[in-house]
Short mmCIF file of C-alpha atoms in Angstrom, two decimals:
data_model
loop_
_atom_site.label_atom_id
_atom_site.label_comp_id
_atom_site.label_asym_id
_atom_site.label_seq_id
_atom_site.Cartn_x
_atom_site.Cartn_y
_atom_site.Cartn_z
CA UNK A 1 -17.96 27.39 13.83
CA UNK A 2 -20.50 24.73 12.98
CA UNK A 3 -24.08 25.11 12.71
CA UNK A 4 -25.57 23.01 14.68
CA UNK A 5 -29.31 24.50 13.65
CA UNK A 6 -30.93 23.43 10.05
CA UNK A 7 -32.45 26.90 8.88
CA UNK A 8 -33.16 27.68 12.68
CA UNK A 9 -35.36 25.13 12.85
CA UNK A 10 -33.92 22.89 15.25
CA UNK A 11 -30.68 20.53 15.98
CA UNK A 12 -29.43 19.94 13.23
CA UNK A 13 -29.77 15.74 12.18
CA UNK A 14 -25.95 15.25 12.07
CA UNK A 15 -25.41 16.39 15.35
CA UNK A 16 -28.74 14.04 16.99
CA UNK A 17 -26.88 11.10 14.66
CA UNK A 18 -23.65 11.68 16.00
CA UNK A 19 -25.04 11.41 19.39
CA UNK A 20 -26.80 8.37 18.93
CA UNK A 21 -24.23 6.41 17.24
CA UNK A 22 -21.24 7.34 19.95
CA UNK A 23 -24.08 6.59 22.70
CA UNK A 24 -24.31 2.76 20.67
CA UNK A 25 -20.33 2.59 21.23
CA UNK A 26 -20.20 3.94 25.01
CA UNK A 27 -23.10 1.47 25.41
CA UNK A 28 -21.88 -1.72 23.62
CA UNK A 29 -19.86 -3.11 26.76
CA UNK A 30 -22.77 -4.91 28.40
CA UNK A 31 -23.53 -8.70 28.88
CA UNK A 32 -19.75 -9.71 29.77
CA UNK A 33 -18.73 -8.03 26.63
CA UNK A 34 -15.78 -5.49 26.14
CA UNK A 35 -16.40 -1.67 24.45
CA UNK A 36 -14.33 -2.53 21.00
CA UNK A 37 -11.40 0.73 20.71
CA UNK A 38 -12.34 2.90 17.86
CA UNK A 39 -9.21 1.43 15.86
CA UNK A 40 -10.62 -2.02 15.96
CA UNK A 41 -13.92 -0.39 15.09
CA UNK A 42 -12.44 1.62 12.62
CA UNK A 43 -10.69 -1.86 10.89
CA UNK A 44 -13.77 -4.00 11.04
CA UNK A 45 -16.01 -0.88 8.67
CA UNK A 46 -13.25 -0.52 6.53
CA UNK A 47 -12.08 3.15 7.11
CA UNK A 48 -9.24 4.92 8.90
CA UNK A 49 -9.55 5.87 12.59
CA UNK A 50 -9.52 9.92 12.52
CA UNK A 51 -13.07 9.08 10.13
CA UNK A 52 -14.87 7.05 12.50
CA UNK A 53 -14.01 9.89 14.86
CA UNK A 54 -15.63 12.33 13.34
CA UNK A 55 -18.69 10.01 12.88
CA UNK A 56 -19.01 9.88 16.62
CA UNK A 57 -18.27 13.65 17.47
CA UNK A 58 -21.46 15.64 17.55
CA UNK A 59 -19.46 18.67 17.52
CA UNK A 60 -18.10 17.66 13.70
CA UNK A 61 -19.96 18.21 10.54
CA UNK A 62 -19.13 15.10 9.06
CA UNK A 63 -21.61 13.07 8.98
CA UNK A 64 -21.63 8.52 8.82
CA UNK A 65 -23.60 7.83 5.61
CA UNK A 66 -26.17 5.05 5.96
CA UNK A 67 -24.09 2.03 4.86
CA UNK A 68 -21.78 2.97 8.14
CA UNK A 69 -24.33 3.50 10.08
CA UNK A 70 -26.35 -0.47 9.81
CA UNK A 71 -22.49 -1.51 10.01
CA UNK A 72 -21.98 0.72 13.10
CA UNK A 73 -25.82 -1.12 14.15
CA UNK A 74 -24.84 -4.39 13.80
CA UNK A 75 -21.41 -4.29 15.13
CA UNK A 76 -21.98 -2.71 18.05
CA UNK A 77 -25.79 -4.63 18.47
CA UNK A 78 -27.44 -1.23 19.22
CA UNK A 79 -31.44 -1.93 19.93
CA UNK A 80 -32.92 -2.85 17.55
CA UNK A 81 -35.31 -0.16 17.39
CA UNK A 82 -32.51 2.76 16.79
CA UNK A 83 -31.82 1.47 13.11
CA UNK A 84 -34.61 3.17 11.41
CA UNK A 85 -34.59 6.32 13.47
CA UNK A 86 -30.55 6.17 12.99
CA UNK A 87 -30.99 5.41 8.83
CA UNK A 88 -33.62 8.94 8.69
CA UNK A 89 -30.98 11.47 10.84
CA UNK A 90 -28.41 10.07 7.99
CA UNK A 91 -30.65 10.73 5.23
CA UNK A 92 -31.57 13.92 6.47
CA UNK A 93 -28.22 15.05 7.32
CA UNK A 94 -27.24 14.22 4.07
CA UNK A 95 -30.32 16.39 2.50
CA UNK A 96 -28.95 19.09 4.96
CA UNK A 97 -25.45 19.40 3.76
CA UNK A 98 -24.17 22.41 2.28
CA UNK A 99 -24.87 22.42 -1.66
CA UNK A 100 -27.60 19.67 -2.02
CA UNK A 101 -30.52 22.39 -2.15
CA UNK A 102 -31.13 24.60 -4.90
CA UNK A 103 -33.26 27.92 -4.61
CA UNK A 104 -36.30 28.27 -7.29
CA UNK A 105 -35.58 31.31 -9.33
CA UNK A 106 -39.14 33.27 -9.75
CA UNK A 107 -39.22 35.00 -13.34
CA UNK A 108 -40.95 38.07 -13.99
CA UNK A 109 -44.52 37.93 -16.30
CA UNK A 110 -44.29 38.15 -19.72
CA UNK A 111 -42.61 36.53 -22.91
CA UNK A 112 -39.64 33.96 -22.29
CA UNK A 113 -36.53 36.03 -22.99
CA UNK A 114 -35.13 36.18 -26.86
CA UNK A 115 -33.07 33.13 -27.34
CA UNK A 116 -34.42 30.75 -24.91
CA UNK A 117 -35.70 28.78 -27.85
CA UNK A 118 -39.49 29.01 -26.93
CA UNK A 119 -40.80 31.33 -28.49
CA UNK A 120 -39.86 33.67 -30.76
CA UNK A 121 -41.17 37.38 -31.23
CA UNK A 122 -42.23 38.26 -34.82
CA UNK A 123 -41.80 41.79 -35.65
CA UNK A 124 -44.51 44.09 -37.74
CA UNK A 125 -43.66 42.09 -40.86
CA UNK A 126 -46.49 40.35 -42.32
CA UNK A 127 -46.24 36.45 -41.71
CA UNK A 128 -47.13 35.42 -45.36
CA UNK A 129 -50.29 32.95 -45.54
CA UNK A 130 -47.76 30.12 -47.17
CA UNK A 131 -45.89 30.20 -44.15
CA UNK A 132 -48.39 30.43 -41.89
CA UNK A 133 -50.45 27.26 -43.51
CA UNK A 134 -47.91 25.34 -44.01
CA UNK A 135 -48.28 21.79 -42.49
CA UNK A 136 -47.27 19.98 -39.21
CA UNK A 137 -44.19 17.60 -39.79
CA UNK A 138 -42.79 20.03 -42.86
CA UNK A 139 -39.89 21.11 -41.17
CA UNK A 140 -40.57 24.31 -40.76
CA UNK A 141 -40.73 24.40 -37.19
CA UNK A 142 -43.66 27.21 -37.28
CA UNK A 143 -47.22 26.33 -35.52
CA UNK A 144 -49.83 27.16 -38.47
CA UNK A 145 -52.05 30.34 -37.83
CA UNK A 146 -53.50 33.12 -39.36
CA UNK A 147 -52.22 34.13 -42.39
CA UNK A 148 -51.09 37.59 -41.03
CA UNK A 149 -49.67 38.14 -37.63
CA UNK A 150 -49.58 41.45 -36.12
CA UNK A 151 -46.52 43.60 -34.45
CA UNK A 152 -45.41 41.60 -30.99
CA UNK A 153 -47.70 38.82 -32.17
CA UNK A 154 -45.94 35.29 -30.51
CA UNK A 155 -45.33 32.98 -32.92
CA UNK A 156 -43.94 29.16 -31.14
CA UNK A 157 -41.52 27.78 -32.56
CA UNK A 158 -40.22 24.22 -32.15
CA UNK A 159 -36.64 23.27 -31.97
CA UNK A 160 -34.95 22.70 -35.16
CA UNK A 161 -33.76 18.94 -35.59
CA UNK A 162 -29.86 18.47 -35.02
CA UNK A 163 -27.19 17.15 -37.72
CA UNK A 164 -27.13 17.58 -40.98
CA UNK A 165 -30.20 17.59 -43.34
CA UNK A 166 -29.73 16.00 -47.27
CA UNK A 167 -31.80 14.69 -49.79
CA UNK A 168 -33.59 12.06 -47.53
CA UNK A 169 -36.24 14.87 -46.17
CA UNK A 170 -35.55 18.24 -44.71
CA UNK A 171 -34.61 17.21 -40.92
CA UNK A 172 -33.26 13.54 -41.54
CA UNK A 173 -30.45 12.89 -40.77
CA UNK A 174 -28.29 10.74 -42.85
CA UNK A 175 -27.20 7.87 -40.24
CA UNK A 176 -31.16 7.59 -39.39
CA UNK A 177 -31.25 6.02 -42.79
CA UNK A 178 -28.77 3.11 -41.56
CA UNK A 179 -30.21 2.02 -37.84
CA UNK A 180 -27.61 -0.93 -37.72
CA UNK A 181 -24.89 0.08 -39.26
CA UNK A 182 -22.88 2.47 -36.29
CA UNK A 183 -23.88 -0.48 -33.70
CA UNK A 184 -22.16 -3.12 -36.58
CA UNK A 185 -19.21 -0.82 -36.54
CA UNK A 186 -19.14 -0.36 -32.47
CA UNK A 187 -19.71 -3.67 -32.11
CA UNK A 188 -16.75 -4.68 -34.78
CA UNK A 189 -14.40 -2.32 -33.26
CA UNK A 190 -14.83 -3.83 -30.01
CA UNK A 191 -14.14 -7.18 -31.27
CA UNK A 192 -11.27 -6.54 -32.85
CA UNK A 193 -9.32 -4.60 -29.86
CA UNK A 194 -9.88 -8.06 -28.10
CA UNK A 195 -8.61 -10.25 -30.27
CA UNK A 196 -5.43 -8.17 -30.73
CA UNK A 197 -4.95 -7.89 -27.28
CA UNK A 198 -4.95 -11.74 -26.39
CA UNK A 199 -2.66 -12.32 -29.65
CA UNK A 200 -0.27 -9.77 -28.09
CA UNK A 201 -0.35 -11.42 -25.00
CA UNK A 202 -0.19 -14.96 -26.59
CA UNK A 203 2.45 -14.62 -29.24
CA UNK A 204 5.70 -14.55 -27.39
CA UNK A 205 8.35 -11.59 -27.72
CA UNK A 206 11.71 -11.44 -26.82
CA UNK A 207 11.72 -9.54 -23.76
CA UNK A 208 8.57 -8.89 -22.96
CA UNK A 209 8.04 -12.69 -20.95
CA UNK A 210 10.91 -11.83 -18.89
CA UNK A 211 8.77 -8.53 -17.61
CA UNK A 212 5.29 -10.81 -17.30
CA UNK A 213 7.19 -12.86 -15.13
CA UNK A 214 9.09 -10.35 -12.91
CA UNK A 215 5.61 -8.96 -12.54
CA UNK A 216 4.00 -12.15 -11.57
CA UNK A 217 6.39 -12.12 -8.92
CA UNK A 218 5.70 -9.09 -7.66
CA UNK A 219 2.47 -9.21 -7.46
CA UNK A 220 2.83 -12.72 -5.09
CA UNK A 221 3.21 -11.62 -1.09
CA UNK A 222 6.44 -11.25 -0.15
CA UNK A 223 7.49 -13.12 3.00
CA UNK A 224 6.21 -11.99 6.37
CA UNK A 225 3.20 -10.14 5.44
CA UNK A 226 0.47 -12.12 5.14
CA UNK A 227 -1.65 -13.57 8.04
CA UNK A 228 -1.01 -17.54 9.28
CA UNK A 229 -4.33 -19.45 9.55
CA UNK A 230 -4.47 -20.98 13.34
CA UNK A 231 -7.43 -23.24 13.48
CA UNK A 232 -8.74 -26.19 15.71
CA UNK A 233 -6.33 -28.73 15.52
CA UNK A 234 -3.12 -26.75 15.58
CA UNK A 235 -0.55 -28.19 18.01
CA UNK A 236 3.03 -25.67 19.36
CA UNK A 237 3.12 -22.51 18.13
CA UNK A 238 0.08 -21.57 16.64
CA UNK A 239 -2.04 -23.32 19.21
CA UNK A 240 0.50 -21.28 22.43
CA UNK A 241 0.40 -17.80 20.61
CA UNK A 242 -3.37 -18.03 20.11
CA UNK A 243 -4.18 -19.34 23.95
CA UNK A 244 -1.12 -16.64 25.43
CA UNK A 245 -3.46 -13.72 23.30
CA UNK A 246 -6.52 -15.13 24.52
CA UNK A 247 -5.27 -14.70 28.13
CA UNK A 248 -4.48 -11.33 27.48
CA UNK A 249 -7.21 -10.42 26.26
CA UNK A 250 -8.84 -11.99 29.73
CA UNK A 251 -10.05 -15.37 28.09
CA UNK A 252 -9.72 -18.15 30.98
CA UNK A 253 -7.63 -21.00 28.95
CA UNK A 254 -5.44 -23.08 29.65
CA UNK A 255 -1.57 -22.61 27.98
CA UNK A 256 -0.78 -26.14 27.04
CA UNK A 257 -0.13 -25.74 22.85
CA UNK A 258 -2.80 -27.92 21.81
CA UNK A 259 -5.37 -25.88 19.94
CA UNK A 260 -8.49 -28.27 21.06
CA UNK A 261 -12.27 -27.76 21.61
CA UNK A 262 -11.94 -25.28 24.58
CA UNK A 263 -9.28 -23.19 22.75
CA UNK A 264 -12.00 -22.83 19.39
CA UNK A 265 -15.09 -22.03 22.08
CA UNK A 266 -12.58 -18.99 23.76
CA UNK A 267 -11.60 -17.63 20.21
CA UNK A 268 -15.38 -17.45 19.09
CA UNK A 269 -16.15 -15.78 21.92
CA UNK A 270 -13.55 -13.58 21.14
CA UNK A 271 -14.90 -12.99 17.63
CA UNK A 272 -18.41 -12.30 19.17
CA UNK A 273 -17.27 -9.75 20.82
CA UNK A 274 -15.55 -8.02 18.02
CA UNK A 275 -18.18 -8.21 15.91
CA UNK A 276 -16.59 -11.01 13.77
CA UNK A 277 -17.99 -13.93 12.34
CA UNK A 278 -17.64 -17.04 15.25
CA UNK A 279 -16.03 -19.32 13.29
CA UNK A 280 -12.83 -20.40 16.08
CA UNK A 281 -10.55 -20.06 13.38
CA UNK A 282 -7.67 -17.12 13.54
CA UNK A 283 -7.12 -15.27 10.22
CA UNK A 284 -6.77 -12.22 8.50
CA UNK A 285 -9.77 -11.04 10.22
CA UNK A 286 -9.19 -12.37 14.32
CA UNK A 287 -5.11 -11.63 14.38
CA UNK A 288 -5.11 -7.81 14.12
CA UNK A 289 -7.68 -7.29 16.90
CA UNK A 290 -6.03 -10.77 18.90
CA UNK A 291 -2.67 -9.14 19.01
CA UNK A 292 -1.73 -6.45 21.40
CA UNK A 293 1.01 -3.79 20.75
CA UNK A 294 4.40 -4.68 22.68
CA UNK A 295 6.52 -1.86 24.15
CA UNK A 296 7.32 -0.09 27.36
CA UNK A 297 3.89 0.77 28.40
CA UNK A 298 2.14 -2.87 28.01
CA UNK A 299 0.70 -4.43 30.78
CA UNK A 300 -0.38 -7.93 29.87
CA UNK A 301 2.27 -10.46 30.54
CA UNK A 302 0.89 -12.74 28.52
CA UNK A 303 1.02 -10.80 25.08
CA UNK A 304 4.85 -10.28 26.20
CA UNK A 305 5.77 -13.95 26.66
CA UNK A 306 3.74 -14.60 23.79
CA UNK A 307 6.44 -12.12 21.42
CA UNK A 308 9.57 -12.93 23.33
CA UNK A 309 8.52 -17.06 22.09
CA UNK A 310 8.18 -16.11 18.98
CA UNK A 311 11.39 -14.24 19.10
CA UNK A 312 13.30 -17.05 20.47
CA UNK A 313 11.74 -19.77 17.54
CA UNK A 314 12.14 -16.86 14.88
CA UNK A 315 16.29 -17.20 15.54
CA UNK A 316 16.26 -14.27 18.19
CA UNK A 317 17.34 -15.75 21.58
CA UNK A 318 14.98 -13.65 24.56
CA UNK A 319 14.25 -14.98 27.87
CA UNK A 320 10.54 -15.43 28.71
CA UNK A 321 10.14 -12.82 31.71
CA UNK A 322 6.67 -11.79 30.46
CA UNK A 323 7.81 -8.35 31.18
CA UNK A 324 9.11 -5.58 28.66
CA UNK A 325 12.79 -5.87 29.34
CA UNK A 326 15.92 -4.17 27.47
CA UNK A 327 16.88 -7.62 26.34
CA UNK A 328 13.06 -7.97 24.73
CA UNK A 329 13.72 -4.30 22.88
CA UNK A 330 17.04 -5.50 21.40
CA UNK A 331 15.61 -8.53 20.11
CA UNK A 332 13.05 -6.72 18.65
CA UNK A 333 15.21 -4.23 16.87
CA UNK A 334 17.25 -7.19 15.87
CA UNK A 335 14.41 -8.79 14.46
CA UNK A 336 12.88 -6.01 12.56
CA UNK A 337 16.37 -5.19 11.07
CA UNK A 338 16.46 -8.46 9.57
CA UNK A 339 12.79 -8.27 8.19
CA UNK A 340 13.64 -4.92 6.59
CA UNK A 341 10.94 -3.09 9.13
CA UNK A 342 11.31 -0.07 10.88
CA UNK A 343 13.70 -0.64 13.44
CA UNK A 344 11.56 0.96 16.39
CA UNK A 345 12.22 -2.04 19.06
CA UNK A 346 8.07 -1.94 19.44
CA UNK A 347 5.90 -5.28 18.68
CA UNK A 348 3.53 -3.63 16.14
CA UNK A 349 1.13 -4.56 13.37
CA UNK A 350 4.02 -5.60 10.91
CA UNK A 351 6.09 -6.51 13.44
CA UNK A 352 3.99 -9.72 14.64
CA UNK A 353 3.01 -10.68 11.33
CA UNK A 354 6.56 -11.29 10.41
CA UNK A 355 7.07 -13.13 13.66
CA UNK A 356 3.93 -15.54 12.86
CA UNK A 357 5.35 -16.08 9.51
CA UNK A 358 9.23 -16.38 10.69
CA UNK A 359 8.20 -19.81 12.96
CA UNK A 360 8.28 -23.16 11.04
CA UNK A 361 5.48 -25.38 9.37
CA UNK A 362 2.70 -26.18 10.96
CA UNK A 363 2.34 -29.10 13.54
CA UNK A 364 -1.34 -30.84 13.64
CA UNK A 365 -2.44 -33.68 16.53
#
């Protein structure tokens, strides 16, 4: 069961956060704006869904640390005069967490127990007066007194130096003699690992150039999974996909494949809304929360035409009904079969990134 208390002294700060945060979210779809979903949300802070859903569940005991929390601020532009009440509930939650305090341990009176290395209990023998006058700095470690100390007398004694002692002075240790020559060596070592490293890479070996480049090619994107850039300017595909989305997504524009001025102004409203940068360009950033999942259950027509023309220019022949047909699920499975993707028959993630990057070169005015 969670505790919901701190030490029974009220609700506990994860819980007040938690509210606060999901009441910025329920809250965010004012002035003409839409409530982003929490897997949009979830994309534009950088973590997985089931995370930010605990962040925004008062009833979990995970908490959003503070760099979440002014994204979660700013994203969703809560008033202005939540963030610092918001940034103190995460701090405090934080403090509050299981394991961050530690209980002072009261010791009884007396001496410091026998090997805690702060004092040391002499027994009845006499402390002889050499001992007991010898100098500070000697090395003895002993604190000069009175030439004879009596039974249970305390007699403080100072750590004894670590390493190695030699002729150099009792306590010295031998590398203190040589203050530059271990950073020399460290600094040497270093040097060398380097330079053998770029003359391994640099002097060729039979073999080994064959595996550079096989891994130079791997590490390149393979085809169909990285984003196409639509931006002002773009005439046919890019320019109809983008204002078919837009419609969807309940942006008045007009369908006409010319990606002009009143195109760019929809799309930054767009990315106002989501919390993105209003730029009117479509990228990495804009296509995952532009794009809307195609399968039985969708109900904009536009997102639909929008897949079933990219089908049919991707070398998948699909009439444009604008309505999730058995034809449109074939061509899908079709399509994903020949992109190596899981063969599901539903427009996903993957799915319309490989159509985007299946259509030919782009066409500017």
């Amino acid at each position: 069961m969670t505790d919901n208390t701190v030490a029974g002294r009220g609700p506990h700060p994860g819980r007040a956060l938690a509210e606060l945060l999901r009441n910025w979210w329920e809250s965010s779809a004012r002035d003409g704006r839409e409530k982003p979903t929490q897997q949009s949300l979830a994309k534009r802070l950088g973590i997985d869904q089931t995370t930010l859903s605990r962040y925004l569940n008062p009833s979990h005991s995970s908490n959003a640390p503070r760099r979440i929390v002014e994204q979660l601020h700013t994203v969703l532009r809560a008033p202005a005069g939540d963030l610092a009440r918001a940034c103190a509930l995460a701090e405090a939650a934080a403090g509050a967490a299981p394991g961050r305090r530690r209980t002072a341990v009261a010791r009884p009176p007396g001496p410091p127990p026998a090997g805690s290395g702060t004092a040391k209990a002499a027994g009845p023998a006499t402390v002889g007066a050499k001992e007991a006058a010898a100098p500070t700095g000697s090395g003895t470690g002993k604190v000069p007194g009175p030439a004879t100390a009596g039974a249970g007398t305390v007699v403080a004694e100072a750590p004894a130096p670590a390493g190695p002692a030699d002729d150099a002075g009792p306590g010295v240790r031998r590398w203190d003699r040589f203050p530059v020559a271990f950073p020399t060596l460290a600094v040497s070592a270093l040097l060398l690992l380097v330079f053998g490293a770029l003359a391994w890479w640099a002097v060729p070996v039979p073999g080994r150039d064959d595996a550079r480049a096989t891994a130079e090619v791997t590490d390149r994107l393979p085809e169909g999974t990285a984003w196409p850039l639509a931006r002002r300017g773009n005439v046919l595909w890019k320019a109809r996909t983008v204002q078919l989305l837009l419609r969807a997504h309940g942006h008045d524009v007009k369908v006409d494949a010319d990606y002009g001025p009143a195109t760019a102004e929809a799309v930054k409203k767009f990315q106002s809304t989501h919390g993105l940068t209003p730029d009117g360009k479509v990228g990495k950033d804009t296509w995952p929360l532009l794009i809307v999942a195609i399968d039985s259950g969708t109900k904009e027509p536009e997102a639909i035409t929008a897949v079933q023309y990219l089908l049919h220019h991707a070398g998948v022949p699909t009439d444009s009904t604008g309505a999730y047909t058995p034809s449109t699920m074939r061509s899908l499975k079709e399509f994903q079969a020949s992109r190596n993707l899981p063969v599901t028959g539903v427009g996903d993630e993957d799915t319309w990134r490989a159509l985007l990057n299946a259509q030919g070169p782009d066409q500017h005015k």
